[in-house]
């Protein structure tokens, strides 16, 4: 659309003009409110993360950080707004694995090269859970049953073409064929194994804490290189003989790619400080998402590796 | 549109059904028929890159586009039937008269104003666009007192700014370039920033 | 302790000064946010979330619960006064509430709406208090085919809403369903009908469509006809609120409350389908059914009661199972989790005080809502005294801010203006808009449920009929459709026979 094209061009020009005055600007960065774009609607994981982080970043940066929810197109509507904002650090956004997966499927007009990832602040492996009354007590039983009866077991996931889907496809290629049942509404997905509508659910533990603590969900398998410290009894997919790339669900904070280095450094330091606070530690241990924030090249790498892994599966 | 009206027609008129009437009554369902037949081809921008599972992403909208085509066809048949019945009974349809005077030129002006506002909003920012819009709309609506016009548009814009940008923290458009600078200055001036 | 003792304890807590204040402030915020088109109560709850960090967990839930209760009602204030549904669930309030305003009976309409909402909410809060546990286990048996069947029932009610021209209504509905598929599809993650424009991947949001179709087009008419919306005070004896009015709509309120309480429990069904189905059912049941849409009080009372009746029951799956059925309850879940409270069966064992304080507060909030509602409605109805041109300008600006505010996405402003023009055109040629809006709202839900059902049951489409609950609901939908269409079918059949026989009808 030409109108949007024009807007983008104007925004890019402005971004260019602003970066000319960059060094002077960065000296006393930040001196006005920083807008944090949450790329999904209120109530979801990205929203809770964004609002929590904004609250903890405010004292670190000394300015207010109003949160704006810009939802649509798997998070790409918000990211387009971010990438066309002036690259001066006064606009940040959430960039999460779901959106990166959508790029691989051809959604959106953004890519990893349009953003500078300040830090990966949350990252969590996914699990296969069953309901407490499920006949499967261990991962071995589940896998044995799936091997013997291809396509008989159903798994609730967040959709086709997501990391959930890729994990199931890889398992199917290695002889364990379970049916992907896409539930895009989280509430319905969580209810599926409890109501006996699906046999298994593929989920990150932070989103189903309530069911884990009440014992209604039983974790069977973790998709990670090592066992999770909170779930020492749950075997990894590698231990059970699966050969796969581990696709963690991650949530990052990003700014437009052209943002000057010193501004990024300032934001990075603030994020590291904010995630070191007790409040953040309490939040992340509640949601099983604690990690040493990945920054710089490593953070950027996480995003592109994830995208390539998804794209490789889709291209088959 | 069709059906219902036929029963109500009780004027003892005669005129044969003119081509113009036929065309005017078939235009809408004809347009829908075309829509239902053409749109399936434009569902996707690029070739699909997904594994074939289930019915696919084209099934659901496809069904309803077909439904549109079928309903349009039934509609055309019903219209033709009604026209046929009309001709056979040698009766014209009563002309549906307007209940109240409708000023189409004013409506057209209002639509132009709306489009202009939509176009201006992202460029010049909410404060300027809203002030101009209220001013023009009230003028169009018959308010001619310049003091009233200015007061309503300025105070109205300020109230909206305060409620939505000040209290609800909504990021309304500030415009681009010089307009952005102006909006930031203005927002600081009225103490919202 | 039995339920009554626990509830008594809950009331003691809810009547504490801090709790009462929290509820009142939450209610006012909710009603105002709901009444402003675009600032939905979900937005208000999200914005209130950071403020709850410093509160005790129970207080946080009371605050959010009060915003929720107030907000679901608040949407009807703007629906009745300016024909702009403040929240999607207030859509049916436009159909019979706004015509009352046009007749100068705005106060009466608001009074009926407030009372119906309060009764609905109260019923639902009582359901929550006494039947939470059994309801929750029942709701778990609902799987995707059942959700699909319930959505179909909602779509079928379109026929009841405009039964004289079923073909045109079906066309409008189908168009709405196709419009609802624009953007990224929820199952495959593929962009549909974007015509090469990246911004269109955001999809067409139904709130934006609604604002455009109803508000923007109405204002164009307002300026083109020089119509005056100002209440014609003393001249109209019907303008006054009478107690008889409430008595006359008791049946509608009771039915609406029942439908809303039941639908609210089902995760994902929620306020909007509840209100629409209640409207459709009431249209069939009421003696004035064929006059619905011209400002009949029963047509306003039933959906009002139904939508507020979903508030309490929507908290049933949240508190008993930890399943958020809607965006509003998802925010409540987030608030609870941030305080380290995990909803679920254990909550009732571990912290009954908190649970029953929430129950008592929901009951209290619905009673207090009458006063909060009257206060805000009073303020909004004084706005009606402004000249139509000024009112029109502000309705347009509120609509555009509202459309933008849904997702803070400028694309939505263009969509809103586009549908404003489309709605104006549709009105001029007499093409019904309500089915189109329902299609945009319920279409995407129906698709999601349909596709997931097929994936879950081996692509076997008979599952919708063979599962007992889903089959029953679909059967009901069929009965409902025939019941609504019967008069038309009979009349058509007769006229066709007469025509074929060559006799003038």
Short mmCIF file of N, CA, C and O in Angstrom, two decimals, chain A residues 1 3-4 42-43 47-48 51-52 55 68-74 76-77 81 102 105-109 151 154 158-161 179-185 187-188 190-191 194-198 206-211 213-216 283 286, chain C residues 42-43 46-47 49-50 53 140-144 147 184 186-191 196-199 201-202 267-268 321-324 327 330-331 333-334 337-338 340 342-346 404 407-411 414 448-449 452 455-457 459 467:
data_model
loop_
_atom_site.label_atom_id
_atom_site.label_comp_id
_atom_site.label_asym_id
_atom_site.label_seq_id
_atom_site.Cartn_x
_atom_site.Cartn_y
_atom_site.Cartn_z
N UNK A 1 0.86 -1.20 0.00
CA UNK A 1 0.00 0.00 0.00
C UNK A 1 0.89 1.24 0.00
O UNK A 1 1.77 1.37 0.83
N UNK A 3 0.31 4.30 0.73
CA UNK A 3 0.24 5.21 1.86
C UNK A 3 1.15 4.73 2.99
O UNK A 3 1.90 5.48 3.58
N UNK A 4 1.08 3.41 3.23
CA UNK A 4 1.94 2.88 4.30
C UNK A 4 3.40 2.95 3.90
O UNK A 4 4.26 3.22 4.72
N UNK A 42 -3.69 -7.57 26.03
CA UNK A 42 -3.54 -7.67 27.48
C UNK A 42 -3.83 -9.09 27.98
O UNK A 42 -4.66 -9.78 27.42
N UNK A 43 -3.11 -9.50 29.03
CA UNK A 43 -3.44 -10.76 29.69
C UNK A 43 -2.55 -11.93 29.35
O UNK A 43 -2.51 -12.91 30.07
N UNK A 47 2.48 -9.89 27.64
CA UNK A 47 1.95 -8.70 28.32
C UNK A 47 2.40 -8.66 29.77
O UNK A 47 2.88 -7.65 30.26
N UNK A 48 2.26 -9.80 30.45
CA UNK A 48 2.64 -9.85 31.86
C UNK A 48 4.13 -9.58 32.00
O UNK A 48 4.57 -8.79 32.84
N UNK A 51 4.85 -5.78 31.25
CA UNK A 51 4.43 -4.87 32.31
C UNK A 51 5.30 -5.02 33.55
O UNK A 51 5.64 -4.03 34.21
N UNK A 52 5.66 -6.26 33.88
CA UNK A 52 6.54 -6.49 35.02
C UNK A 52 7.90 -5.82 34.79
O UNK A 52 8.42 -5.12 35.66
N UNK A 55 7.84 -1.99 34.92
CA UNK A 55 7.78 -1.48 36.28
C UNK A 55 9.15 -1.50 36.94
O UNK A 55 9.53 -0.58 37.65
N UNK A 68 2.25 -0.06 25.83
CA UNK A 68 1.22 0.01 24.81
C UNK A 68 1.03 -1.37 24.22
O UNK A 68 2.00 -1.97 23.75
N UNK A 69 -0.20 -1.88 24.24
CA UNK A 69 -0.45 -3.17 23.57
C UNK A 69 -0.79 -2.91 22.11
O UNK A 69 -1.78 -2.26 21.82
N UNK A 70 0.06 -3.38 21.21
CA UNK A 70 -0.26 -3.30 19.78
C UNK A 70 -0.36 -4.73 19.27
O UNK A 70 0.66 -5.36 18.97
N UNK A 71 -1.58 -5.26 19.20
CA UNK A 71 -1.75 -6.65 18.85
C UNK A 71 -2.09 -6.80 17.37
O UNK A 71 -2.50 -5.84 16.73
N UNK A 72 -1.91 -7.98 16.84
CA UNK A 72 -2.31 -8.26 15.46
C UNK A 72 -1.21 -8.95 14.69
O UNK A 72 -0.02 -8.71 14.93
N UNK A 73 -1.60 -9.82 13.74
CA UNK A 73 -0.68 -10.50 12.84
C UNK A 73 0.44 -11.20 13.62
O UNK A 73 1.62 -11.03 13.31
N UNK A 74 0.10 -12.01 14.61
CA UNK A 74 1.06 -12.79 15.40
C UNK A 74 2.16 -11.92 16.00
O UNK A 74 3.30 -12.35 16.14
N UNK A 76 3.27 -9.12 14.64
CA UNK A 76 3.96 -8.33 13.63
C UNK A 76 3.45 -6.90 13.52
O UNK A 76 4.19 -6.01 13.10
N UNK A 77 2.19 -6.66 13.90
CA UNK A 77 1.67 -5.29 13.84
C UNK A 77 2.47 -4.39 14.78
O UNK A 77 2.89 -3.29 14.41
N UNK A 81 5.36 -1.35 13.92
CA UNK A 81 5.36 -0.04 14.56
C UNK A 81 6.71 0.25 15.20
O UNK A 81 7.22 1.36 15.14
N UNK A 102 6.42 -17.07 13.10
CA UNK A 102 5.51 -16.58 12.05
C UNK A 102 6.32 -16.03 10.87
O UNK A 102 5.88 -16.11 9.73
N UNK A 105 7.03 -18.64 8.51
CA UNK A 105 5.87 -19.03 7.71
C UNK A 105 5.47 -17.94 6.72
O UNK A 105 4.46 -18.07 6.05
N UNK A 106 6.25 -16.86 6.66
CA UNK A 106 5.98 -15.84 5.66
C UNK A 106 5.03 -14.75 6.11
O UNK A 106 4.52 -13.98 5.30
N UNK A 107 4.79 -14.65 7.41
CA UNK A 107 3.92 -13.57 7.93
C UNK A 107 4.79 -12.35 8.24
O UNK A 107 5.93 -12.49 8.65
N UNK A 108 4.19 -11.19 8.07
CA UNK A 108 4.87 -9.96 8.49
C UNK A 108 5.87 -9.48 7.46
O UNK A 108 6.23 -10.19 6.53
N UNK A 109 6.27 -8.22 7.60
CA UNK A 109 7.28 -7.69 6.69
C UNK A 109 8.53 -7.32 7.48
O UNK A 109 9.24 -6.39 7.16
N UNK A 151 -0.54 -42.29 15.28
CA UNK A 151 -1.68 -41.41 15.01
C UNK A 151 -2.84 -41.61 15.95
O UNK A 151 -3.92 -41.08 15.71
N UNK A 154 -3.46 -37.89 20.83
CA UNK A 154 -3.61 -36.50 20.41
C UNK A 154 -2.86 -35.58 21.37
O UNK A 154 -2.81 -35.83 22.57
N UNK A 158 -0.30 -25.14 20.23
CA UNK A 158 -0.78 -23.79 19.95
C UNK A 158 -1.06 -23.57 18.47
O UNK A 158 -1.54 -22.52 18.09
N UNK A 159 -0.75 -24.53 17.61
CA UNK A 159 -1.09 -24.36 16.20
C UNK A 159 -0.14 -25.11 15.29
O UNK A 159 0.84 -25.69 15.74
N UNK A 160 -0.45 -25.08 13.98
CA UNK A 160 0.48 -25.64 12.99
C UNK A 160 1.56 -24.61 12.70
O UNK A 160 1.31 -23.40 12.78
N UNK A 161 2.75 -25.08 12.33
CA UNK A 161 3.82 -24.15 11.96
C UNK A 161 4.47 -23.45 13.13
O UNK A 161 5.17 -22.46 12.95
N UNK A 179 -0.91 -37.04 16.96
CA UNK A 179 -1.66 -36.06 16.16
C UNK A 179 -1.61 -34.68 16.82
O UNK A 179 -1.86 -34.55 18.02
N UNK A 180 -1.28 -33.68 16.02
CA UNK A 180 -1.26 -32.31 16.50
C UNK A 180 -2.69 -31.75 16.46
O UNK A 180 -3.31 -31.70 15.41
N UNK A 181 -3.21 -31.34 17.62
CA UNK A 181 -4.53 -30.71 17.67
C UNK A 181 -4.33 -29.24 18.05
O UNK A 181 -4.01 -28.92 19.18
N UNK A 182 -4.46 -28.34 17.06
CA UNK A 182 -4.16 -26.94 17.35
C UNK A 182 -5.27 -26.23 18.12
O UNK A 182 -6.41 -26.19 17.67
N UNK A 183 -4.92 -25.69 19.28
CA UNK A 183 -5.83 -24.86 20.07
C UNK A 183 -5.20 -23.48 20.16
O UNK A 183 -4.20 -23.33 20.86
N UNK A 184 -5.75 -22.48 19.46
CA UNK A 184 -5.06 -21.20 19.55
C UNK A 184 -5.46 -20.40 20.79
O UNK A 184 -4.76 -19.50 21.18
N UNK A 185 -6.58 -20.74 21.44
CA UNK A 185 -6.94 -20.03 22.67
C UNK A 185 -6.33 -20.77 23.86
O UNK A 185 -6.64 -21.93 24.09
N UNK A 187 -6.70 -20.80 27.10
CA UNK A 187 -7.59 -21.37 28.11
C UNK A 187 -8.16 -22.70 27.68
O UNK A 187 -8.23 -23.64 28.46
N UNK A 188 -8.53 -22.79 26.40
CA UNK A 188 -9.10 -24.03 25.89
C UNK A 188 -8.03 -25.12 25.80
O UNK A 188 -8.30 -26.29 26.02
N UNK A 190 -5.39 -25.45 27.78
CA UNK A 190 -5.09 -25.98 29.12
C UNK A 190 -6.17 -26.95 29.55
O UNK A 190 -5.91 -27.92 30.25
N UNK A 191 -7.43 -26.66 29.15
CA UNK A 191 -8.55 -27.49 29.60
C UNK A 191 -8.59 -28.82 28.87
O UNK A 191 -9.18 -29.78 29.36
N UNK A 194 -7.39 -31.91 30.71
CA UNK A 194 -8.18 -32.07 31.95
C UNK A 194 -9.56 -32.63 31.65
O UNK A 194 -10.08 -33.45 32.39
N UNK A 195 -10.15 -32.17 30.54
CA UNK A 195 -11.48 -32.65 30.18
C UNK A 195 -11.42 -33.96 29.42
O UNK A 195 -12.46 -34.46 29.00
N UNK A 196 -10.21 -34.48 29.20
CA UNK A 196 -10.07 -35.73 28.48
C UNK A 196 -10.27 -35.59 26.98
O UNK A 196 -10.53 -36.55 26.26
N UNK A 197 -10.16 -34.35 26.47
CA UNK A 197 -10.37 -34.14 25.04
C UNK A 197 -9.12 -34.47 24.22
O UNK A 197 -9.21 -34.88 23.08
N UNK A 198 -7.94 -34.24 24.80
CA UNK A 198 -6.71 -34.71 24.16
C UNK A 198 -5.94 -35.54 25.19
O UNK A 198 -6.16 -35.40 26.40
N UNK A 206 5.54 -22.49 32.79
CA UNK A 206 5.14 -21.22 33.41
C UNK A 206 3.69 -20.87 33.17
O UNK A 206 3.08 -20.15 33.97
N UNK A 207 3.12 -21.36 32.07
CA UNK A 207 1.74 -21.00 31.76
C UNK A 207 0.73 -21.89 32.47
O UNK A 207 -0.47 -21.62 32.43
N UNK A 208 1.18 -23.00 33.03
CA UNK A 208 0.23 -23.94 33.64
C UNK A 208 0.62 -24.23 35.10
O UNK A 208 0.34 -25.30 35.62
N UNK A 209 1.22 -23.22 35.75
CA UNK A 209 1.67 -23.40 37.13
C UNK A 209 0.54 -23.89 38.01
O UNK A 209 0.73 -24.79 38.84
N UNK A 210 -0.67 -23.30 37.80
CA UNK A 210 -1.78 -23.66 38.68
C UNK A 210 -2.10 -25.15 38.63
O UNK A 210 -2.45 -25.75 39.63
N UNK A 211 -1.94 -25.75 37.44
CA UNK A 211 -2.25 -27.18 37.31
C UNK A 211 -1.11 -28.05 37.83
O UNK A 211 -1.32 -29.16 38.26
N UNK A 213 0.90 -27.19 40.39
CA UNK A 213 0.92 -27.16 41.85
C UNK A 213 -0.25 -27.93 42.43
O UNK A 213 -0.13 -28.49 43.51
N UNK A 214 -1.38 -27.97 41.73
CA UNK A 214 -2.51 -28.72 42.25
C UNK A 214 -2.39 -30.20 41.90
O UNK A 214 -3.21 -31.00 42.32
N UNK A 215 -1.39 -30.54 41.08
CA UNK A 215 -1.19 -31.94 40.73
C UNK A 215 -2.11 -32.44 39.64
O UNK A 215 -2.22 -33.65 39.42
N UNK A 216 -2.80 -31.53 38.95
CA UNK A 216 -3.71 -31.99 37.89
C UNK A 216 -2.96 -32.32 36.60
O UNK A 216 -3.49 -33.00 35.74
N UNK A 283 9.18 -13.29 40.31
CA UNK A 283 8.31 -13.45 39.14
C UNK A 283 8.77 -14.60 38.26
O UNK A 283 7.99 -15.45 37.86
N UNK A 286 8.39 -18.06 39.78
CA UNK A 286 6.96 -18.42 39.74
C UNK A 286 6.58 -19.00 38.38
O UNK A 286 5.77 -19.90 38.28
N UNK C 42 -11.50 -4.47 29.34
CA UNK C 42 -10.29 -5.30 29.32
C UNK C 42 -9.05 -4.39 29.36
O UNK C 42 -8.10 -4.64 30.11
N UNK C 43 -9.08 -3.31 28.57
CA UNK C 43 -7.98 -2.35 28.63
C UNK C 43 -7.86 -1.76 30.02
O UNK C 43 -6.75 -1.62 30.55
N UNK C 46 -6.25 -4.17 32.29
CA UNK C 46 -4.81 -4.31 32.04
C UNK C 46 -4.06 -3.12 32.61
O UNK C 46 -2.97 -3.25 33.18
N UNK C 47 -4.67 -1.92 32.46
CA UNK C 47 -4.00 -0.73 32.98
C UNK C 47 -4.01 -0.72 34.51
O UNK C 47 -3.11 -0.17 35.14
N UNK C 49 -3.74 -3.35 36.31
CA UNK C 49 -2.93 -4.47 36.82
C UNK C 49 -1.71 -4.01 37.63
O UNK C 49 -1.50 -4.49 38.75
N UNK C 50 -0.90 -3.05 37.11
CA UNK C 50 0.26 -2.64 37.90
C UNK C 50 -0.12 -2.06 39.27
O UNK C 50 0.64 -2.20 40.23
N UNK C 53 -0.31 -4.56 42.12
CA UNK C 53 0.90 -5.20 42.65
C UNK C 53 1.07 -4.90 44.13
O UNK C 53 1.51 -5.73 44.90
N UNK C 140 -16.16 -28.63 31.97
CA UNK C 140 -14.98 -29.34 31.44
C UNK C 140 -15.37 -30.34 30.37
O UNK C 140 -14.55 -30.69 29.52
N UNK C 141 -16.60 -30.83 30.42
CA UNK C 141 -17.00 -31.81 29.41
C UNK C 141 -17.23 -31.17 28.06
O UNK C 141 -17.35 -31.83 27.05
N UNK C 142 -17.32 -29.85 28.06
CA UNK C 142 -17.44 -29.13 26.79
C UNK C 142 -16.10 -29.19 26.07
O UNK C 142 -15.11 -28.68 26.55
N UNK C 143 -16.11 -29.78 24.89
CA UNK C 143 -14.90 -29.74 24.09
C UNK C 143 -15.19 -28.90 22.85
O UNK C 143 -16.24 -28.27 22.75
N UNK C 144 -14.29 -28.91 21.90
CA UNK C 144 -14.42 -28.04 20.74
C UNK C 144 -15.73 -28.25 19.95
O UNK C 144 -16.34 -27.28 19.55
N UNK C 147 -18.37 -26.27 21.67
CA UNK C 147 -18.21 -24.83 21.46
C UNK C 147 -18.70 -24.45 20.06
O UNK C 147 -19.36 -23.44 19.87
N UNK C 184 -4.15 -13.10 9.70
CA UNK C 184 -3.46 -14.36 9.96
C UNK C 184 -4.45 -15.36 10.53
O UNK C 184 -5.14 -15.08 11.50
N UNK C 186 -5.84 -18.54 12.60
CA UNK C 186 -5.38 -18.97 13.91
C UNK C 186 -4.84 -20.40 13.96
O UNK C 186 -4.18 -20.76 14.91
N UNK C 187 -5.13 -21.20 12.95
CA UNK C 187 -4.73 -22.60 13.00
C UNK C 187 -3.43 -22.83 12.23
O UNK C 187 -2.48 -23.41 12.74
N UNK C 188 -3.38 -22.35 10.99
CA UNK C 188 -2.22 -22.61 10.15
C UNK C 188 -1.20 -21.47 10.19
O UNK C 188 -0.09 -21.61 9.70
N UNK C 189 -1.61 -20.31 10.72
CA UNK C 189 -0.70 -19.17 10.75
C UNK C 189 -0.40 -18.63 9.37
O UNK C 189 0.71 -18.19 9.09
N UNK C 190 -1.40 -18.67 8.47
CA UNK C 190 -1.22 -18.19 7.11
C UNK C 190 -2.05 -16.93 6.93
O UNK C 190 -3.15 -16.83 7.47
N UNK C 191 -1.51 -15.94 6.17
CA UNK C 191 -2.27 -14.71 5.95
C UNK C 191 -3.28 -14.91 4.84
O UNK C 191 -2.95 -15.45 3.78
N UNK C 196 -1.60 -8.33 -0.58
CA UNK C 196 -0.25 -7.77 -0.64
C UNK C 196 -0.01 -6.61 0.31
O UNK C 196 1.05 -5.99 0.25
N UNK C 197 -0.96 -6.31 1.18
CA UNK C 197 -0.76 -5.20 2.11
C UNK C 197 -0.40 -5.76 3.49
O UNK C 197 -1.24 -6.41 4.12
N UNK C 198 0.84 -5.55 3.96
CA UNK C 198 1.22 -6.14 5.25
C UNK C 198 0.29 -5.73 6.39
O UNK C 198 -0.01 -6.53 7.27
N UNK C 199 -0.18 -4.47 6.37
CA UNK C 199 -1.02 -4.00 7.48
C UNK C 199 -2.29 -4.84 7.61
O UNK C 199 -2.83 -4.98 8.70
N UNK C 201 -2.53 -7.91 7.52
CA UNK C 201 -2.30 -9.13 8.29
C UNK C 201 -2.80 -8.99 9.72
O UNK C 201 -3.01 -9.97 10.42
N UNK C 202 -2.99 -7.75 10.17
CA UNK C 202 -3.54 -7.54 11.51
C UNK C 202 -4.97 -8.04 11.60
O UNK C 202 -5.49 -8.23 12.69
N UNK C 267 -15.91 -21.85 28.93
CA UNK C 267 -14.77 -21.01 28.56
C UNK C 267 -14.89 -20.63 27.09
O UNK C 267 -15.19 -21.47 26.25
N UNK C 268 -14.70 -19.37 26.77
CA UNK C 268 -14.71 -18.95 25.39
C UNK C 268 -16.05 -18.45 24.90
O UNK C 268 -16.10 -17.71 23.93
N UNK C 321 -11.05 -24.10 38.28
CA UNK C 321 -10.19 -24.92 37.44
C UNK C 321 -8.92 -24.20 37.04
O UNK C 321 -7.98 -24.80 36.53
N UNK C 322 -8.87 -22.88 37.21
CA UNK C 322 -7.72 -22.12 36.75
C UNK C 322 -7.73 -21.90 35.26
O UNK C 322 -6.70 -21.64 34.66
N UNK C 323 -8.93 -22.01 34.64
CA UNK C 323 -9.01 -21.82 33.19
C UNK C 323 -9.63 -20.46 32.90
O UNK C 323 -10.78 -20.22 33.24
N UNK C 324 -8.87 -19.55 32.29
CA UNK C 324 -9.45 -18.27 31.94
C UNK C 324 -10.23 -18.40 30.63
O UNK C 324 -9.67 -18.78 29.62
N UNK C 327 -10.53 -12.70 27.88
CA UNK C 327 -9.41 -11.80 28.15
C UNK C 327 -9.50 -11.24 29.56
O UNK C 327 -8.50 -11.13 30.27
N UNK C 330 -8.46 -13.74 32.00
CA UNK C 330 -7.02 -14.01 31.86
C UNK C 330 -6.22 -12.98 32.65
O UNK C 330 -5.20 -13.30 33.27
N UNK C 331 -6.69 -11.73 32.65
CA UNK C 331 -6.00 -10.70 33.42
C UNK C 331 -6.12 -10.98 34.91
O UNK C 331 -5.16 -10.82 35.67
N UNK C 333 -6.39 -13.90 36.19
CA UNK C 333 -5.47 -15.02 36.44
C UNK C 333 -4.06 -14.49 36.60
O UNK C 333 -3.34 -14.86 37.55
N UNK C 334 -3.65 -13.57 35.70
CA UNK C 334 -2.31 -12.99 35.79
C UNK C 334 -2.12 -12.31 37.13
O UNK C 334 -1.07 -12.46 37.78
N UNK C 337 -1.64 -14.90 39.84
CA UNK C 337 -0.34 -15.57 39.75
C UNK C 337 0.78 -14.65 40.24
O UNK C 337 1.71 -15.09 40.89
N UNK C 338 0.65 -13.33 39.92
CA UNK C 338 1.69 -12.39 40.36
C UNK C 338 1.73 -12.30 41.88
O UNK C 338 2.75 -11.96 42.45
N UNK C 340 1.22 -14.92 43.66
CA UNK C 340 1.54 -16.27 44.11
C UNK C 340 0.32 -17.08 44.49
O UNK C 340 0.43 -18.06 45.22
N UNK C 342 -2.55 -19.56 43.22
CA UNK C 342 -2.87 -20.39 42.07
C UNK C 342 -4.30 -20.86 42.14
O UNK C 342 -4.65 -21.66 42.99
N UNK C 343 -5.15 -20.35 41.23
CA UNK C 343 -6.54 -20.79 41.27
C UNK C 343 -6.64 -22.26 40.88
O UNK C 343 -5.79 -22.79 40.17
N UNK C 344 -7.67 -22.90 41.34
CA UNK C 344 -7.87 -24.32 41.09
C UNK C 344 -8.56 -24.91 42.29
O UNK C 344 -8.85 -24.20 43.26
N UNK C 345 -8.84 -26.21 42.25
CA UNK C 345 -9.58 -26.83 43.35
C UNK C 345 -8.91 -26.62 44.70
O UNK C 345 -9.57 -26.49 45.73
N UNK C 346 -7.57 -26.55 44.69
CA UNK C 346 -6.85 -26.41 45.96
C UNK C 346 -7.13 -25.07 46.62
O UNK C 346 -7.08 -24.95 47.84
N UNK C 404 -8.96 3.08 17.22
CA UNK C 404 -7.50 3.07 17.37
C UNK C 404 -7.11 2.38 18.67
O UNK C 404 -6.17 1.59 18.71
N UNK C 407 -6.32 -1.71 19.50
CA UNK C 407 -4.99 -2.34 19.42
C UNK C 407 -3.89 -1.31 19.23
O UNK C 407 -2.77 -1.65 18.89
N UNK C 408 -4.22 -0.03 19.36
CA UNK C 408 -3.28 1.05 19.09
C UNK C 408 -2.68 0.92 17.70
O UNK C 408 -1.48 1.15 17.49
N UNK C 409 -3.52 0.58 16.75
CA UNK C 409 -3.07 0.25 15.41
C UNK C 409 -3.77 1.21 14.45
O UNK C 409 -4.99 1.25 14.38
N UNK C 410 -3.00 2.02 13.69
CA UNK C 410 -3.60 3.04 12.83
C UNK C 410 -4.43 2.40 11.72
O UNK C 410 -5.40 2.98 11.24
N UNK C 411 -4.08 1.17 11.35
CA UNK C 411 -4.83 0.43 10.34
C UNK C 411 -6.31 0.35 10.72
O UNK C 411 -7.19 0.46 9.88
N UNK C 414 -8.48 3.26 9.64
CA UNK C 414 -8.93 3.18 8.24
C UNK C 414 -10.05 2.17 8.10
O UNK C 414 -11.03 2.40 7.38
N UNK C 448 -12.38 -21.63 14.25
CA UNK C 448 -11.39 -22.20 15.15
C UNK C 448 -11.93 -23.49 15.76
O UNK C 448 -11.25 -24.52 15.78
N UNK C 449 -13.15 -23.43 16.29
CA UNK C 449 -13.74 -24.61 16.92
C UNK C 449 -13.90 -25.74 15.92
O UNK C 449 -13.65 -26.90 16.23
N UNK C 452 -10.35 -27.21 14.95
CA UNK C 452 -9.76 -27.95 16.06
C UNK C 452 -10.53 -29.24 16.32
O UNK C 452 -9.94 -30.28 16.61
N UNK C 455 -9.44 -31.78 13.82
CA UNK C 455 -8.09 -32.28 14.11
C UNK C 455 -8.13 -33.24 15.29
O UNK C 455 -7.41 -34.23 15.34
N UNK C 456 -9.01 -32.92 16.26
CA UNK C 456 -9.05 -33.72 17.48
C UNK C 456 -9.75 -35.05 17.26
O UNK C 456 -9.49 -36.02 17.96
N UNK C 457 -10.67 -35.10 16.32
CA UNK C 457 -11.45 -36.33 16.14
C UNK C 457 -11.23 -36.91 14.75
O UNK C 457 -12.17 -37.25 14.05
N UNK C 459 -10.53 -35.94 11.76
CA UNK C 459 -11.18 -35.34 10.59
C UNK C 459 -12.55 -35.94 10.31
O UNK C 459 -13.00 -35.99 9.17
N UNK C 467 -21.66 -36.56 19.32
CA UNK C 467 -21.40 -36.25 20.73
C UNK C 467 -22.69 -35.71 21.33
O UNK C 467 -23.32 -34.81 20.76
#
